[in-house]
Amino acid sequence: MTPEEIRSFKPFLSRIPLFKDLSAADLDKIAAMMKPLSLPRGATLFQQADAPDAFYVITSGHVQLRTERGGRTHVLGYRARGDTVGETALLSGEPRAFSAVLDTTCEFLVLAKADFATALAESPALLLQLSRALSTRLSQEARLGRGKRPTPRLLALVGALSEDDRCAFAASLAQALAEQSGRRVILVDLDPRAGQAAKALGLPGKPLTEEELHGRDLRDPKVLGEILEVHPCGLGVMSVAPAALSGRLYRSLFLLFNLLRDNSDFVLLSLRDAKGDVERAALAEAELWVLTGSDARKDEFLRLRSELAGFTPAAARTLEVWLGAAAPSELVYSQGREWTRIPWTHGVPPAGPSRAGIEGLARRFARLRVGVALGTGAALGYALIGIIKAFEKAGIPVDCLAGTSIGSVIGGFHALGLSGTDIEKIAIGVDRAWVWENLFWDLTVPRSGLFAGTTLHRFLKSYFGEKEFHELAIPFGCVAADIETGEEVVFREGRVADAVRASCGIPLVFQPFAHQGRFLVDGGLVDPVPIRVVSQMGADILIAVNLTMPAGKRKSQLRDRRLGEAVLELDLQRLKELTLPKALQAPNMTQVFFQMIYTMEYEIAKSRAQLAHVSIHPDLTGFSWTELHRAKEIIEAGEKVAEAVLPKVRALLPIFAARAAPDLGSRPW
């Protein structure tokens, strides 16, 4: 390196564990031997089994370390600014044990093999530091996990939206991400009208000029304090028009992106389109593309999607976000595409369902999505309504739901957009008179069930109509069982009413539901608490509601009889012993069948619920699974147990900790 380059890099090298204890003279010698190197994202620094010829100090960017075994790629770990790569092979003389592939555009300082040997010979302290650094790294990897991806993420927001909608979406998403995650977030407004997003957040919104950025050291984190405006929630906002970066600064764009990424947890780059050189450079560096569209600009959305599909390099994932009442079929039925829908209203922050959708998207990026598995239990499932009511009252978000049997009914209603209070009104309306009036006429020739299930299906259709899963307000799934094969059948698409009818078809009570060549019954037979389903739907925080209990603790529907205000309890077991011969004292076939079902569901649910971060198990021993008329009491029992576990749920969501923390007026930059 030149003397000027040595002076600029020497403070950086002196902070690296490998060099920090070297004398100034030794550090000067080593720095003079190093050569700068820049490589684009996706490039390979060296391949597994290559002969070692140099080692590298990362001055900017991220590098992924991977091996090939048995025809499969295994990620060993990641390296970032200040880390070194490749020194172990130089010490051992063995071929490279892994490949180094660039996750971002990177800059390195390279020390060739011959110079490395000279440095070790002339500076014995370097060998000691090298052994210490390697030992520390190995112990950290053993403790933290070698394949863990770094937290920082660079997201490019690009979409077919009006100027105002694009600004509102970027500003509200960035603010929600900072608030929901409690982490450092930077919004970069890369728009010809740069500054509008900051103004929407109540900040001055003064765009940076080329002169203000030129000449700054874009490797120095202190620069961020000079170029960011900071919102009270901690969000940092940088406003700069693409034209200001397209001249002298263009070759340093990757340094700017790496500076932002290395000193924050999330960086959102808000782009007007994908046509300009600066915008394409941003897309090339981003790890995730968020492609947004709306009804007013559907054709533009499809054109932009096509442009991104042909973008090279296309290493990023794409999440398609539709802002509007319903997503178009081209989005919903496109195979292999990741998408979501947000009801949209203007304003920052947005209100109502739009705000809930933006906050849900923020939790998706922060890996804080809350998933709730609602278990089976017939009338006992009314407790699920109480749990939903308690969550709503406490402000606990629900990002996805899965249900089995009665859990599929309650979960489906909530996913439809009904509140806990709305669902409670429906449940209370299902009294003894309703059951008698509706189910009596549903009796059928009992070949495979007492009731045909037609009335139940009609009841479900009165709420869901012909709606399909992708039209629901909250992502939802439900579970049924194929009675012929015993297979679990998970519904995530198609008509919701059909799926829920299949999921809650109690064997012998309802006839199996014929669906696509299968005969489906209650999903409780195979998955009474579908916690694995919500996990597969992308939930990060798993909450299981288990309504099962050992068969011996279940209350018999014959146990209690109300006489006026009093309850007459009969000891039926003692009565049978006194009046019936021993042969007739054994449980009948129906009792044996349902006790078998209870026992099986309890054991399966007990093992599945262990996968949850929070497990809710109401004490419902005072209720029977047939007591639909006691909805209000069962709902209250569910609400009571939910209130007891709310502190556990809140502890998993940073937004509640942030609300409780005092405002110290400190800024992250």
XYZ file of C-alpha atoms in Angstrom:
669
model
C 0.000 0.000 0.000
C 1.029 3.609 -0.444
C 2.037 5.638 2.626
C -1.339 7.442 2.433
C -3.235 4.146 2.379
C -1.133 2.803 5.264
C -2.013 5.853 7.349
C -5.727 5.484 6.571
C -5.874 1.756 7.378
C -3.491 1.688 10.343
C -6.135 2.707 12.967
C -8.435 0.012 11.591
C -5.731 -2.699 11.672
C -4.707 -1.729 15.196
C -8.227 -2.598 16.426
C -8.248 -6.109 14.915
C -7.464 -8.837 17.507
C -4.759 -10.268 15.258
C -2.765 -7.007 15.161
C -3.881 -4.971 18.175
C -0.862 -5.797 20.421
C 1.823 -5.320 17.761
C 4.265 -2.451 18.030
C 3.769 0.510 15.722
C 6.891 -0.480 13.761
C 5.701 -4.075 13.242
C 2.254 -2.857 12.215
C 3.801 -0.487 9.659
C 5.814 -3.354 8.146
C 2.806 -5.629 7.803
C 0.554 -2.872 6.453
C 3.159 -2.060 3.790
C 3.020 -5.688 2.567
C -0.773 -5.698 2.130
C -2.616 -5.077 -1.115
C -6.215 -3.779 -1.382
C -8.785 -5.937 -3.196
C -12.441 -5.342 -4.138
C -14.827 -8.088 -5.325
C -18.566 -8.007 -6.181
C -21.319 -9.828 -4.355
C -21.486 -13.518 -5.294
C -17.786 -13.746 -6.179
C -15.665 -16.570 -4.753
C -12.618 -15.475 -2.787
C -11.184 -19.002 -2.813
C -12.453 -22.543 -3.320
C -12.407 -25.542 -1.034
C -9.284 -27.663 -1.700
C -7.389 -24.716 -3.271
C -3.731 -24.369 -2.315
C -3.356 -21.487 0.198
C -1.732 -18.454 -1.399
C -2.805 -15.549 0.858
C -4.885 -14.503 3.822
C -7.443 -11.704 3.889
C -8.597 -8.966 6.241
C -12.196 -7.863 5.559
C -12.423 -4.065 5.582
C -15.999 -3.915 4.295
C -18.777 -6.441 3.644
C -19.767 -10.002 4.610
C -18.307 -13.354 3.539
C -19.969 -16.775 3.796
C -17.870 -19.857 4.537
C -19.173 -23.117 3.085
C -18.137 -26.690 2.372
C -19.290 -29.298 -0.123
C -19.968 -32.772 1.284
C -21.873 -35.532 -0.449
C -23.017 -33.200 -3.192
C -24.595 -30.774 -0.687
C -23.509 -27.315 0.468
C -23.078 -26.762 4.205
C -22.682 -23.263 5.680
C -19.946 -23.134 8.319
C -20.250 -19.513 9.310
C -19.898 -15.878 8.307
C -17.195 -13.225 8.494
C -17.647 -9.445 8.483
C -15.657 -6.214 8.722
C -12.622 -6.665 10.985
C -12.492 -10.462 10.586
C -9.717 -12.400 8.881
C -10.101 -15.302 6.444
C -7.656 -17.932 5.221
C -4.842 -17.688 7.772
C -5.319 -21.231 9.124
C -4.452 -22.857 5.800
C -1.325 -20.708 5.500
C -0.184 -21.878 8.934
C -0.869 -25.574 8.292
C 0.126 -25.669 4.630
C -2.938 -27.829 3.956
C -5.448 -27.108 1.132
C -8.335 -24.787 1.914
C -10.876 -26.555 4.137
C -13.794 -24.445 2.875
C -14.862 -22.007 0.188
C -15.292 -18.280 0.854
C -18.180 -16.699 -1.103
C -19.107 -13.019 -0.873
C -22.533 -12.252 0.610
C -22.041 -8.589 -0.309
C -19.613 -6.569 -2.371
C -16.470 -6.639 -0.222
C -13.133 -4.935 0.258
C -10.095 -6.776 1.596
C -6.519 -6.213 2.558
C -4.542 -9.179 1.189
C -1.291 -10.548 2.595
C 0.380 -12.962 0.148
C 1.825 -16.270 1.343
C 5.459 -15.186 1.013
C 4.800 -11.899 2.814
C 2.874 -13.773 5.515
C 5.928 -15.988 6.156
C 8.171 -12.909 6.265
C 5.827 -11.183 8.707
C 5.857 -14.181 11.044
C 9.634 -14.392 10.903
C 10.127 -10.692 11.594
C 7.330 -10.342 14.167
C 7.137 -13.332 16.586
C 4.392 -11.463 18.472
C 2.201 -11.898 15.403
C 2.305 -15.702 15.750
C 1.238 -15.443 19.396
C -1.609 -13.100 18.506
C -2.647 -15.390 15.674
C -2.922 -18.414 17.964
C -4.961 -16.408 20.493
C -7.304 -15.088 17.831
C -7.906 -18.558 16.380
C -8.569 -19.997 19.841
C -11.086 -17.242 20.635
C -12.871 -17.710 17.311
C -13.203 -21.475 17.767
C -14.665 -21.083 21.256
C -17.170 -18.456 20.047
C -18.288 -20.652 17.155
C -18.795 -23.618 19.469
C -20.921 -21.464 21.772
C -22.967 -19.492 19.244
C -23.365 -21.906 16.351
C -21.154 -21.827 13.276
C -23.860 -21.485 10.650
C -25.730 -18.550 12.176
C -26.392 -15.790 9.667
C -25.489 -12.248 10.801
C -28.391 -10.165 12.036
C -28.041 -7.162 9.676
C -30.280 -7.322 6.627
C -30.474 -5.065 3.589
C -33.971 -4.833 2.085
C -34.834 -3.059 -1.163
C -38.389 -1.660 -1.345
C -39.482 -1.184 -4.934
C -43.002 -1.112 -6.289
C -45.741 0.005 -8.592
C -47.241 2.655 -6.311
C -48.060 6.326 -6.484
C -45.459 8.745 -5.106
C -47.492 9.313 -1.936
C -48.205 5.612 -1.344
C -44.573 4.621 -1.876
C -43.438 7.260 0.598
C -46.114 6.290 3.164
C -45.382 2.573 2.838
C -41.614 2.986 3.295
C -41.930 5.410 6.217
C -44.589 3.438 8.095
C -42.805 0.097 7.562
C -39.471 1.481 8.776
C -41.093 3.016 11.855
C -43.007 -0.198 12.620
C -39.851 -2.298 12.222
C -37.973 -0.101 14.704
C -40.847 -0.172 17.196
C -41.752 -3.857 16.888
C -38.185 -5.175 16.991
C -36.597 -2.678 19.378
C -33.510 -2.816 17.157
C -31.511 -0.365 15.038
C -33.234 0.410 11.742
C -32.133 2.765 8.953
C -34.402 3.957 6.146
C -32.600 5.220 3.027
C -34.922 7.330 0.872
C -33.388 6.830 -2.606
C -35.992 8.788 -4.519
C -35.720 11.772 -6.879
C -37.965 13.502 -4.308
C -35.757 12.384 -1.423
C -36.839 13.799 1.914
C -40.574 13.123 1.637
C -40.389 9.954 3.769
C -38.534 11.824 6.521
C -41.119 14.632 6.411
C -43.921 12.072 6.700
C -42.242 10.969 9.942
C -42.068 14.529 11.252
C -38.366 15.066 10.449
C -36.856 17.950 8.436
C -36.189 15.719 5.416
C -33.226 17.663 4.004
C -31.679 15.638 1.138
C -27.917 15.066 1.201
C -25.959 16.510 -1.700
C -23.005 15.018 -3.553
C -20.733 17.651 -1.986
C -21.889 16.710 1.529
C -21.020 13.047 0.954
C -17.906 13.324 -1.207
C -14.655 12.981 0.706
C -16.196 11.335 3.759
C -14.668 8.093 5.033
C -17.498 5.657 4.323
C -15.788 3.023 6.451
C -16.067 5.126 9.602
C -19.267 4.573 11.655
C -19.019 8.137 12.968
C -20.209 9.311 9.564
C -23.698 7.999 10.345
C -24.146 10.548 13.094
C -23.606 13.269 10.487
C -25.821 11.978 7.660
C -28.824 10.488 9.493
C -31.903 12.191 10.865
C -33.215 10.300 13.907
C -36.886 9.733 14.735
C -37.941 9.573 18.436
C -38.478 5.799 18.086
C -34.765 5.430 17.215
C -35.241 5.042 13.466
C -32.439 6.614 11.408
C -33.416 8.217 8.083
C -31.041 9.098 5.257
C -32.470 11.131 2.367
C -30.455 11.212 -0.849
C -31.531 11.444 -4.492
C -30.004 8.834 -6.851
C -28.492 11.666 -8.923
C -26.325 12.665 -5.944
C -24.795 9.163 -5.895
C -24.427 8.558 -9.625
C -21.316 10.671 -10.198
C -18.086 10.604 -8.206
C -19.717 8.563 -5.436
C -20.968 5.731 -7.624
C -17.850 3.572 -7.188
C -18.208 3.906 -3.417
C -21.858 2.862 -3.237
C -21.067 -0.583 -1.862
C -19.011 1.073 0.916
C -22.054 3.138 1.841
C -24.333 0.091 1.855
C -21.849 -1.910 3.947
C -21.464 1.002 6.383
C -25.220 1.093 6.884
C -25.537 -2.681 7.158
C -22.621 -3.134 9.560
C -23.920 -0.503 11.974
C -27.601 -1.430 12.109
C -29.846 -4.453 12.278
C -32.035 -3.601 9.282
C -31.554 -1.244 6.339
C -34.538 -0.400 4.118
C -33.655 1.083 0.725
C -36.724 2.801 -0.727
C -36.427 2.898 -4.552
C -38.662 4.574 -7.104
C -37.947 1.959 -9.781
C -35.328 -0.544 -10.946
C -34.038 1.323 -13.990
C -31.225 3.635 -12.842
C -27.631 2.594 -12.174
C -27.877 3.537 -8.483
C -31.145 1.634 -8.077
C -29.690 -1.435 -9.776
C -26.612 -1.265 -7.552
C -28.925 -1.188 -4.522
C -30.839 -4.214 -5.811
C -27.562 -6.070 -6.416
C -26.527 -5.586 -2.777
C -29.925 -6.267 -1.159
C -30.661 -9.629 0.435
C -34.432 -9.268 0.021
C -36.518 -7.434 -2.570
C -39.920 -6.218 -1.364
C -42.022 -5.729 -4.485
C -45.212 -3.773 -3.775
C -48.275 -3.256 -5.937
C -51.819 -1.898 -5.835
C -55.045 -2.172 -7.800
C -54.490 1.184 -9.496
C -51.137 0.036 -10.962
C -51.599 -3.660 -11.585
C -50.059 -3.615 -15.112
C -47.050 -1.684 -13.853
C -46.632 -4.222 -11.041
C -46.575 -7.147 -13.495
C -44.067 -5.299 -15.699
C -41.810 -4.588 -12.731
C -42.050 -8.200 -11.629
C -40.891 -9.265 -15.083
C -37.977 -6.804 -14.979
C -36.804 -8.099 -11.623
C -37.055 -11.696 -12.845
C -34.521 -10.857 -15.560
C -32.229 -8.900 -13.262
C -28.623 -10.115 -13.089
C -27.430 -11.040 -10.563
C -30.780 -12.204 -9.141
C -29.443 -13.551 -5.863
C -32.058 -11.941 -3.622
C -35.367 -13.412 -2.505
C -38.501 -11.525 -3.492
C -41.481 -10.900 -1.238
C -44.490 -9.531 -3.096
C -46.732 -7.228 -1.040
C -50.159 -6.241 -2.349
C -51.697 -3.091 -0.899
C -55.446 -3.346 -1.250
C -58.644 -5.209 -0.481
C -57.845 -8.349 -2.486
C -54.755 -9.703 -4.214
C -54.999 -10.459 -7.960
C -55.044 -14.050 -9.172
C -51.709 -13.501 -10.953
C -50.159 -13.007 -7.520
C -52.034 -15.635 -5.531
C -51.693 -18.515 -7.956
C -48.103 -17.916 -9.112
C -46.150 -20.999 -8.124
C -43.149 -20.531 -5.867
C -43.805 -16.847 -5.113
C -43.741 -15.516 -1.568
C -46.468 -12.918 -1.035
C -48.682 -11.164 1.475
C -51.541 -8.666 1.397
C -52.090 -5.533 3.464
C -55.357 -3.560 3.511
C -54.234 -0.046 2.660
C -55.203 3.389 3.920
C -53.160 6.532 3.422
C -51.220 8.248 6.170
C -48.201 7.710 8.423
C -48.646 5.787 10.572
C -51.566 4.031 8.854
C -54.677 3.214 10.868
C -56.832 0.151 11.572
C -56.272 -3.002 9.511
C -53.629 -1.208 7.431
C -51.557 -0.478 10.515
C -51.963 -4.057 11.744
C -50.785 -5.314 8.354
C -47.701 -3.064 8.341
C -46.804 -4.116 11.892
C -47.267 -7.766 10.930
C -44.905 -7.307 7.973
C -42.377 -5.679 10.300
C -42.562 -8.676 12.659
C -42.047 -10.932 9.662
C -38.757 -9.195 8.865
C -37.732 -9.161 12.534
C -38.596 -12.864 12.942
C -41.158 -12.067 15.639
C -44.324 -13.437 14.025
C -46.790 -14.768 16.608
C -48.497 -18.031 15.698
C -51.328 -19.560 17.744
C -52.370 -23.219 17.531
C -55.980 -23.738 18.653
C -56.697 -27.250 19.829
C -59.612 -29.645 19.646
C -62.272 -29.942 22.355
C -65.858 -29.576 21.035
C -67.779 -27.301 23.448
C -64.610 -26.897 25.527
C -63.271 -24.969 22.538
C -65.308 -21.968 23.645
C -62.350 -21.315 25.971
C -60.443 -20.324 22.813
C -62.759 -17.325 22.455
C -61.815 -16.137 25.921
C -58.127 -16.464 25.053
C -58.602 -14.404 21.874
C -60.463 -11.748 23.867
C -57.647 -11.571 26.435
C -55.014 -11.245 23.713
C -56.954 -8.452 22.010
C -57.394 -6.574 25.285
C -53.654 -6.858 26.027
C -52.619 -5.846 22.495
C -50.940 -9.194 21.740
C -50.733 -9.544 17.933
C -51.662 -12.773 16.157
C -49.890 -13.151 12.809
C -51.066 -16.637 11.863
C -53.490 -19.250 13.174
C -53.955 -22.978 12.850
C -56.844 -24.945 14.278
C -58.161 -28.456 14.701
C -61.853 -29.345 15.103
C -63.532 -26.583 17.160
C -60.171 -24.779 16.969
C -60.600 -24.586 13.209
C -64.027 -22.960 13.641
C -62.873 -20.362 16.182
C -59.585 -19.796 14.355
C -61.345 -19.467 11.019
C -63.746 -16.871 12.404
C -60.870 -14.836 13.858
C -58.869 -15.135 10.614
C -61.956 -13.861 8.798
C -61.650 -10.634 10.764
C -64.115 -11.256 13.596
C -63.085 -10.059 17.052
C -63.311 -12.186 20.164
C -66.494 -10.349 21.152
C -68.017 -11.032 17.721
C -67.246 -14.751 18.008
C -68.623 -14.801 21.571
C -72.004 -13.542 20.303
C -72.111 -16.383 17.783
C -71.231 -18.961 20.437
C -73.846 -17.763 22.918
C -76.458 -17.997 20.152
C -75.763 -21.731 19.830
C -77.954 -22.774 22.781
C -79.985 -25.939 23.396
C -82.858 -24.662 21.280
C -80.507 -23.981 18.361
C -78.932 -27.424 18.614
C -82.314 -29.151 18.766
C -83.774 -27.116 15.914
C -80.796 -27.517 13.592
C -79.236 -30.894 14.343
C -82.519 -32.817 14.702
C -83.222 -32.356 10.999
C -79.656 -33.366 10.166
C -80.091 -36.933 11.429
C -79.251 -39.516 8.796
C -79.138 -43.267 8.388
C -76.267 -44.025 10.781
C -73.975 -45.871 8.392
C -70.864 -43.792 9.186
C -72.245 -41.049 11.440
C -75.421 -39.976 13.255
C -75.540 -36.622 11.484
C -74.901 -35.866 7.837
C -73.070 -32.635 8.692
C -75.117 -30.676 6.142
C -76.448 -28.275 8.780
C -72.933 -27.686 10.134
C -71.654 -27.022 6.614
C -74.517 -24.606 5.958
C -73.773 -22.812 9.238
C -70.114 -22.360 8.264
C -71.015 -21.140 4.789
C -73.282 -18.496 6.299
C -70.104 -16.821 7.585
C -67.336 -17.866 5.193
C -69.429 -17.991 2.031
C -67.177 -19.019 -0.867
C -64.100 -17.314 0.584
C -60.755 -19.013 0.034
C -57.801 -19.050 2.409
C -55.878 -16.295 0.631
C -58.819 -13.914 1.150
C -58.707 -14.117 4.955
C -57.426 -11.207 7.044
C -54.974 -13.442 8.964
C -53.067 -16.409 7.469
C -54.895 -19.554 8.567
C -54.573 -23.317 8.316
C -56.613 -26.216 9.651
C -56.132 -29.947 10.063
C -58.310 -32.944 9.167
C -57.626 -36.689 9.090
C -58.106 -39.135 6.210
C -60.148 -41.868 7.917
C -59.060 -44.476 5.369
C -55.297 -43.903 5.451
C -54.857 -42.193 8.819
C -52.922 -39.376 7.137
C -52.911 -35.809 8.386
C -54.441 -33.404 5.851
C -53.468 -29.731 6.258
C -55.618 -27.139 4.493
C -53.963 -23.870 3.429
C -55.812 -23.214 0.195
C -59.273 -23.718 -1.291
C -62.651 -22.878 0.249
C -62.439 -22.238 3.966
C -65.936 -23.543 4.800
C -65.143 -26.942 3.266
C -61.839 -27.203 5.138
C -63.356 -26.305 8.494
C -66.256 -28.740 7.978
C -63.734 -31.503 7.301
C -61.634 -30.555 10.341
C -64.490 -30.726 12.868
C -66.242 -33.911 11.735
C -66.205 -35.917 14.993
C -66.146 -39.640 14.083
C -69.488 -41.460 14.571
C -71.190 -38.117 15.296
C -70.778 -36.660 11.786
C -70.388 -38.484 8.517
C -66.899 -38.172 6.979
C -66.605 -35.227 4.616
C -65.898 -36.249 1.016
C -63.199 -34.012 -0.450
C -61.097 -34.644 -3.577
C -61.409 -38.431 -3.330
C -60.749 -38.573 0.418
C -63.077 -39.142 3.360
C -62.046 -36.663 6.041
C -62.853 -36.553 9.746
C -61.874 -34.589 12.834
C -58.205 -33.541 12.768
C -57.922 -34.202 16.494
C -57.246 -37.850 15.667
C -53.832 -36.932 14.220
C -52.980 -33.413 15.455
C -55.079 -32.153 18.388
C -52.828 -29.064 18.868
C -51.448 -28.070 15.421
C -48.330 -26.271 16.650
C -46.201 -27.707 13.833
C -48.597 -26.221 11.287
C -48.196 -22.644 12.593
C -44.433 -23.183 12.655
C -44.509 -24.258 8.997
C -46.597 -21.158 8.238
C -43.637 -19.006 9.308
C -44.433 -18.241 12.945
C -41.434 -17.485 15.148
C -43.196 -17.260 18.521
C -45.336 -20.365 19.002
C -48.336 -20.382 21.351
C -50.245 -23.641 21.849
C -53.734 -23.889 23.363
C -54.246 -27.443 24.580
C -57.821 -28.325 25.613
C -57.261 -32.058 26.059
C -57.120 -33.804 29.409
C -56.785 -37.383 30.612
C -59.940 -39.383 29.914
C -60.475 -40.019 33.639
C -60.610 -36.285 34.401
C -63.237 -35.468 31.795
C -66.662 -34.666 33.155
C -69.433 -36.997 32.008
C -72.424 -35.282 30.463
C -74.584 -37.425 32.763
C -72.734 -36.403 35.919
C -74.550 -33.164 36.696
C -78.260 -32.441 36.580
C -79.569 -28.968 37.390
C -82.671 -28.897 39.596
C -83.772 -25.285 40.060
C -80.720 -23.460 41.451
C -79.151 -26.608 42.904
C -76.991 -29.263 41.285
C -77.759 -32.894 42.104
C -74.613 -35.009 41.840
C -75.159 -38.738 41.303
C -72.521 -41.331 42.030
C -73.277 -43.330 38.887
C -70.471 -45.780 39.494
C -71.918 -46.714 42.906
C -75.439 -46.945 41.409
C -74.255 -49.342 38.704
C -72.560 -51.565 41.276
C -75.796 -51.840 43.293
C -78.287 -52.403 40.477
C -76.515 -54.024 37.519
C -74.833 -57.381 37.113
C -71.067 -57.220 36.561
C -71.358 -58.003 32.845
C -73.433 -54.860 32.334
C -71.303 -52.563 34.498
C -68.560 -52.271 31.849
C -68.559 -49.158 29.594
C -70.677 -49.480 26.475
C -69.272 -49.319 22.936
C -69.813 -45.574 22.572
C -68.109 -44.869 25.896
C -65.173 -47.087 24.975
C -64.811 -45.337 21.615
C -64.785 -41.815 23.008
C -62.544 -42.702 25.964
C -60.111 -44.146 23.419
C -60.273 -40.906 21.403
C -59.743 -38.779 24.534
C -56.732 -40.824 25.626
C -55.112 -40.723 22.193
C -55.682 -36.976 21.745
C -54.296 -36.210 25.192
C -51.068 -38.138 24.633
C -50.498 -36.636 21.168
C -51.288 -33.121 22.367
C -48.998 -33.440 25.379
C -46.024 -34.265 23.152
C -46.816 -31.629 20.489
C -47.439 -28.780 22.946
C -43.841 -29.098 24.165
C -42.739 -27.473 20.896
C -44.417 -24.196 21.880
C -42.761 -21.213 23.539
C -45.936 -20.677 25.569
C -48.435 -23.448 26.291
C -51.928 -22.575 27.549
C -53.829 -25.443 29.184
C -57.146 -24.318 30.754
C -58.638 -26.306 33.610
C -61.999 -27.314 32.126
C -62.728 -30.342 34.300
C -66.027 -28.759 35.366
C -67.393 -28.803 31.805
C -68.419 -31.467 29.325
C -67.550 -31.487 25.625
C -71.291 -31.561 24.815
C -72.306 -28.516 26.877
C -72.635 -26.029 24.042
C -75.225 -24.105 26.104
C -72.579 -23.149 28.708
C -70.611 -20.980 26.287
C -70.385 -17.904 28.532
C -68.918 -19.850 31.463
C -66.368 -21.660 29.310
C -65.343 -18.414 27.585
C -64.740 -16.812 30.987
C -62.559 -19.776 32.012
C -60.453 -19.318 28.874
C -60.109 -15.579 29.453
C -58.966 -16.171 33.015
C -56.201 -18.633 32.108
C -55.006 -16.402 29.243
C -54.585 -13.439 31.573
C -52.293 -15.564 33.730
C -49.882 -16.299 30.850
C -49.859 -12.806 29.303
C -46.568 -11.846 31.031
C -44.841 -14.809 29.347
C -46.123 -13.743 25.933
C -45.209 -10.085 26.439
C -41.679 -11.089 27.438
C -41.170 -12.554 23.942
C -42.162 -9.329 22.137
C -39.655 -6.431 22.293
C -42.341 -3.797 21.725
C -43.687 -4.336 25.250
C -40.217 -3.966 26.762
C -39.694 -0.791 24.715
C -42.956 0.694 26.020
C -41.893 0.040 29.598
C -38.341 1.410 29.187
C -37.711 5.033 30.177
C -36.903 7.518 27.410
C -33.273 8.425 28.044
C -33.037 10.571 24.942
C -30.141 8.487 23.652
C -29.582 7.868 19.957
C -28.112 4.738 18.379
C -25.896 6.822 16.049
